mmCIF file of C-alpha atoms in Angstrom:
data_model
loop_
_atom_site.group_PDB
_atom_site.id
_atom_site.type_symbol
_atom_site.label_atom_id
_atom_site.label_comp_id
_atom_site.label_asym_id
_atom_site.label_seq_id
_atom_site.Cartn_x
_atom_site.Cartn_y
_atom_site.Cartn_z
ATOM 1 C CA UNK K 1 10.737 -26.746 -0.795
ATOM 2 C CA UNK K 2 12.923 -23.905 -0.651
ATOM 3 C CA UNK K 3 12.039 -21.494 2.701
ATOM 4 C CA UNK K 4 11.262 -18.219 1.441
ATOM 5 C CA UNK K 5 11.948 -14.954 2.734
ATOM 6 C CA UNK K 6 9.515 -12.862 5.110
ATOM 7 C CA UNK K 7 8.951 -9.431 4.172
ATOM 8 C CA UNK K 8 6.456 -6.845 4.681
ATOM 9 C CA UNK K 9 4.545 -6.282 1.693
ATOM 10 C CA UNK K 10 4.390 -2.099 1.350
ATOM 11 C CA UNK K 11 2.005 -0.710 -0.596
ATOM 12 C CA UNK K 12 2.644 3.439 -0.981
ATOM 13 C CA UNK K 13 -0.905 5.155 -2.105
ATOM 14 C CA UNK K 14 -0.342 8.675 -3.321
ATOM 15 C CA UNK K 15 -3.325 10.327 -2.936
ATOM 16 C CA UNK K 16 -3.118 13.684 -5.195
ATOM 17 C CA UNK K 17 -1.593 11.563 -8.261
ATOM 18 C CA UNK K 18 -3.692 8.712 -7.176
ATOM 19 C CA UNK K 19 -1.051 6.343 -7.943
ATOM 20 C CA UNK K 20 0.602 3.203 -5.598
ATOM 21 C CA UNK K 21 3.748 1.183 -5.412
ATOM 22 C CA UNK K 22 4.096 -2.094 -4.114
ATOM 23 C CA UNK K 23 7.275 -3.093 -2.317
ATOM 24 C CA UNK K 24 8.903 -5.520 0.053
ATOM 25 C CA UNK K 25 10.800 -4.561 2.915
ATOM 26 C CA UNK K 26 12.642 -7.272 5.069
ATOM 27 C CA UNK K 27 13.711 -7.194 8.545
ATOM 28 C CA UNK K 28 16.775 -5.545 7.640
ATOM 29 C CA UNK K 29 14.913 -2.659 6.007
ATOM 30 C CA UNK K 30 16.065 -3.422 2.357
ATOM 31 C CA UNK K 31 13.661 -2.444 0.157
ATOM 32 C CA UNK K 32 12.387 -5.045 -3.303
ATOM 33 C CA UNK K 33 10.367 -2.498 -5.408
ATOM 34 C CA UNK K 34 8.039 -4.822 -7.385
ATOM 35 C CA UNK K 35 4.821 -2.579 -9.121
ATOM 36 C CA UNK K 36 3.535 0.837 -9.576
ATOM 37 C CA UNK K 37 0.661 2.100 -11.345
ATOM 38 C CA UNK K 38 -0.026 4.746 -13.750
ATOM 39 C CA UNK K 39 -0.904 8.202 -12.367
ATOM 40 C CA UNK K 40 -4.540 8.187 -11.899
ATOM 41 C CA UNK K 41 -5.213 4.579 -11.506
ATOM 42 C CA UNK K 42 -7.368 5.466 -8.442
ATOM 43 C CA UNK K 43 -9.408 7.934 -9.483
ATOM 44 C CA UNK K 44 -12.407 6.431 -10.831
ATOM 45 C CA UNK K 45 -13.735 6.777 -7.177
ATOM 46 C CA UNK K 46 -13.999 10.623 -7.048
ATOM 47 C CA UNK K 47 -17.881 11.709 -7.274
ATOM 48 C CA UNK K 48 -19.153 8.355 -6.167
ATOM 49 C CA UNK K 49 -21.067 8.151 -3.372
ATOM 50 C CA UNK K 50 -19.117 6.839 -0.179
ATOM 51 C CA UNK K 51 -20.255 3.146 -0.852
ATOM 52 C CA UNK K 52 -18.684 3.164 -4.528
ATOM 53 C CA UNK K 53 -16.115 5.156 -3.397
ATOM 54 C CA UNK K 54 -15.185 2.311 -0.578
ATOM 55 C CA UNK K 55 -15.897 -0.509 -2.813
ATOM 56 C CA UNK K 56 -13.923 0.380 -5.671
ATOM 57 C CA UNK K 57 -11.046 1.156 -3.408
ATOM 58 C CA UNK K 58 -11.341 -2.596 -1.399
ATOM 59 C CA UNK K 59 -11.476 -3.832 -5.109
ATOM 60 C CA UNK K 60 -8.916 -2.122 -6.800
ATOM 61 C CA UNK K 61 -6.269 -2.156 -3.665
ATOM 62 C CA UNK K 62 -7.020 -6.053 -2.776
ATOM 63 C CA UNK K 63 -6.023 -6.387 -6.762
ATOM 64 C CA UNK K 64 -3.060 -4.759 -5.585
ATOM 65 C CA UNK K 65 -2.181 -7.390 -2.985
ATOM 66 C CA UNK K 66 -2.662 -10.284 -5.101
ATOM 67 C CA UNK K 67 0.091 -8.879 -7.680
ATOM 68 C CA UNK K 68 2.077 -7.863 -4.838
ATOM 69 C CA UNK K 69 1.978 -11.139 -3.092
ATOM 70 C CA UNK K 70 2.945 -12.677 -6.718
ATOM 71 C CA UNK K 71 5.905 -10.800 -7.696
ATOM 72 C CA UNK K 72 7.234 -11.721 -3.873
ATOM 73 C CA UNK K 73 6.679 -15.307 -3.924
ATOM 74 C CA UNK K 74 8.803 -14.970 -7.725
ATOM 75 C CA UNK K 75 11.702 -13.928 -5.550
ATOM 76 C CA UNK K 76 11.680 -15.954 -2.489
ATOM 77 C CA UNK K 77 9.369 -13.996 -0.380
ATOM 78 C CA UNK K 78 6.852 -14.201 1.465
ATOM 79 C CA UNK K 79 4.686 -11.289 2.942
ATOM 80 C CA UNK K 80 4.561 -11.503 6.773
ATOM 81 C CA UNK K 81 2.064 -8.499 6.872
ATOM 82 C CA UNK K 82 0.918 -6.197 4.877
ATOM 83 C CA UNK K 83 1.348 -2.467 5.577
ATOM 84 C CA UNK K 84 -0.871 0.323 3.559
ATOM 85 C CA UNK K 85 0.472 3.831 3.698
ATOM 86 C CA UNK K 86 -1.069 7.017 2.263
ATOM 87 C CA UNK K 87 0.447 10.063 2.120
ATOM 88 C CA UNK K 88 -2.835 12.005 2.817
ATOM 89 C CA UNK K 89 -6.573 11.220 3.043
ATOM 90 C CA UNK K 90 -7.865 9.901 -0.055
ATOM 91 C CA UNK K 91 -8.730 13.236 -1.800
ATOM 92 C CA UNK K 92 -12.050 14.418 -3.348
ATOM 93 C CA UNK K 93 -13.585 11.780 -1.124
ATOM 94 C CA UNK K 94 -16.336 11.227 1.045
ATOM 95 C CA UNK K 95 -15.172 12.126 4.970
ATOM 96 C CA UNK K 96 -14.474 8.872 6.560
ATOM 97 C CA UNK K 97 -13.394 7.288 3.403
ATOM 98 C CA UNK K 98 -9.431 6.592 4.070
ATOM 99 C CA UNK K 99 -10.357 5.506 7.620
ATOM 100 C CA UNK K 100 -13.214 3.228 6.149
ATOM 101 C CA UNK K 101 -10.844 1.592 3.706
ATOM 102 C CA UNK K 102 -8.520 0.694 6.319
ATOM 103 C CA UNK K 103 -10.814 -0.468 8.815
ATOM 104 C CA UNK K 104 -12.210 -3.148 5.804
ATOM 105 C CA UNK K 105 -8.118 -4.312 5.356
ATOM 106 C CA UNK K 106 -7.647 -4.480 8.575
ATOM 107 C CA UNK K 107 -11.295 -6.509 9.648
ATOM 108 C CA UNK K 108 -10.732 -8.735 6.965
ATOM 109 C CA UNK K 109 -7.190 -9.977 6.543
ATOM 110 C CA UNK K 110 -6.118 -12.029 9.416
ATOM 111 C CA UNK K 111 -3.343 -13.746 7.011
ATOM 112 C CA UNK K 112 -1.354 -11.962 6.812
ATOM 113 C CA UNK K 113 -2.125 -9.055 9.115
ATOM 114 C CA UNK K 114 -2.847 -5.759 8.096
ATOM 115 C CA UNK K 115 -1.816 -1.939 9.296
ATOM 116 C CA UNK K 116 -2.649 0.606 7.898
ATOM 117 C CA UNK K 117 -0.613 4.600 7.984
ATOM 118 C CA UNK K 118 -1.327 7.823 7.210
ATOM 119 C CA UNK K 119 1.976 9.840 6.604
ATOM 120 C CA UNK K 120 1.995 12.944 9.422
ATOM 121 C CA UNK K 121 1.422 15.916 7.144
ATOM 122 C CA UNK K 122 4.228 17.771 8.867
ATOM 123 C CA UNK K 123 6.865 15.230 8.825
ATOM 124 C CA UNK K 124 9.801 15.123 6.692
ATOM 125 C CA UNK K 125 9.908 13.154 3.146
ATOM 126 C CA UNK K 126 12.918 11.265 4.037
ATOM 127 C CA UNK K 127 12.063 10.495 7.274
ATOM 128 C CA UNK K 128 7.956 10.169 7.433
ATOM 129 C CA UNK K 129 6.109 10.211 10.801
ATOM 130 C CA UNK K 130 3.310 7.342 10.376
ATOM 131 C CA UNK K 131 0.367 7.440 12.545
ATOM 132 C CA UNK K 132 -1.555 4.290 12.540
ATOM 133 C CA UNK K 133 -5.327 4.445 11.788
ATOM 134 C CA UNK K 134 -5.797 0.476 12.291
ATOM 135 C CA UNK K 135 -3.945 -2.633 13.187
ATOM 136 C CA UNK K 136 -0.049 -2.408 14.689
ATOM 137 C CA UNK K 137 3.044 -3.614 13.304
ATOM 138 C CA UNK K 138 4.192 -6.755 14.121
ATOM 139 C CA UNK K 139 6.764 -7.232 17.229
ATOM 140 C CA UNK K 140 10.594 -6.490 16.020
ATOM 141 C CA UNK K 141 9.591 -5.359 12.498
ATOM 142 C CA UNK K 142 9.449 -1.525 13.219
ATOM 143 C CA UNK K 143 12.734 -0.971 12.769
ATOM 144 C CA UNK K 144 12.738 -2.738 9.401
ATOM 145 C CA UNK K 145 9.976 -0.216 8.344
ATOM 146 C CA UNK K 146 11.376 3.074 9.781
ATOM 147 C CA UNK K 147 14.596 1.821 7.523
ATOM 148 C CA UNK K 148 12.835 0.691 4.824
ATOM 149 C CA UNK K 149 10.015 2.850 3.803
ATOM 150 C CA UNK K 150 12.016 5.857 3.336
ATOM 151 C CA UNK K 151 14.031 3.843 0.743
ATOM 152 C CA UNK K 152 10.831 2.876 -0.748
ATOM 153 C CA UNK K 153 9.829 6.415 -1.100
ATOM 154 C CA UNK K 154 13.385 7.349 -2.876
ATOM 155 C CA UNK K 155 12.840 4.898 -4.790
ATOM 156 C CA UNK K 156 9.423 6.264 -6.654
ATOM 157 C CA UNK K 157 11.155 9.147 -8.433
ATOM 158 C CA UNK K 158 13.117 5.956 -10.290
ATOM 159 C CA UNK K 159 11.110 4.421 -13.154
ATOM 160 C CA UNK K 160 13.745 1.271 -13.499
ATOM 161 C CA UNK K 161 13.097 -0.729 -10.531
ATOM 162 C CA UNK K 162 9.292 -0.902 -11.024
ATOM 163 C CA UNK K 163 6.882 -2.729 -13.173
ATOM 164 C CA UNK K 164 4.148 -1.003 -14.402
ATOM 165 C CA UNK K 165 0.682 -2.250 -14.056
ATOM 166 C CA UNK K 166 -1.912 -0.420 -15.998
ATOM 167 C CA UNK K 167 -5.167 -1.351 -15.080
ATOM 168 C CA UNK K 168 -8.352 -2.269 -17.140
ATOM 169 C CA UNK K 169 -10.560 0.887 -17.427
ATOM 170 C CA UNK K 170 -12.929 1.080 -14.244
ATOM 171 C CA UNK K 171 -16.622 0.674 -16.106
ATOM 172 C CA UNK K 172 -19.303 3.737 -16.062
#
């Protein structure tokens, strides 16, 4: 069998069009765009209470991951950890709710690893400050994402290199 590629798997949450992309980045800091979703895709969580808010979010974003970790192996990769970043606290949400989220990713997925970013508010688009709220990067594969993720972001404002997902309706 073929060896296939490590990558981190790079999953962008904007949190005022709650929308994400799902990309790889490899150790070289190229960046594979793979899926978006449609604006609003995570909103059925605002005016839940903070459980429903937290478990729609673990639903919907481990969802995410499984897609993510499909479209890789499709092109000879293979996630090596998986890094969350949002650009903001989850918005109209319960306090707590962004660092609750990551705290679940992180507790729960040992294979691969998890860390999870919040973009610094103040730092520049093309070159975003990320402060980790749980887990840590691997060993040599910061470089790769201080390359990469800014060519990630670029890459959102294109509508060509990503499939869309649209999700089933979230139930009442």
């Amino acid at each position: 069998m073929a060896t296939k590629q490590p990558v981190l798997l790079t999953v962008l949450i904007e949190c005022e069009s709650f929308r994400w992309y799902v990309a790889g980045i490899d150790q070289q800091g190229n960046t594979t765009p793979l899926l978006c979703s449609e604006p609003q895709d995570l909103a059925p969580y605002v005016g839940e209470p903070l459980d429903e808010q937290a478990n729609f979010l673990r639903h919907r974003l481990s969802g995410v991951l499984q897609r993510g970790c499909d479209r890789l192996w499709g092109k000879m990769m293979k996630p090596c950890q998986v890094v969350f970043v949002t650009d903001m606290p989850f918005q109209q949400a319960e306090d707590g709710l962004t660092q609750r989220v990551a705290d679940h990713f992180f507790e729960w997925m040992t294979s691969p690893p998890v860390v999870f970013y919040t973009i610094r508010e103040s730092s520049p688009v093309c070159n975003p400050h990320l402060d980790s709220i749980a887990g840590e990067l691997l060993p040599d594969w910061n470089e790769a994402l201080e390359e990469g993720f800014p060519k990630m972001i670029s890459k959102c404002s294109q509508t060509d290199p990503w499939e869309l997902v649209i999700s089933k309706p979230h139930p009442d």
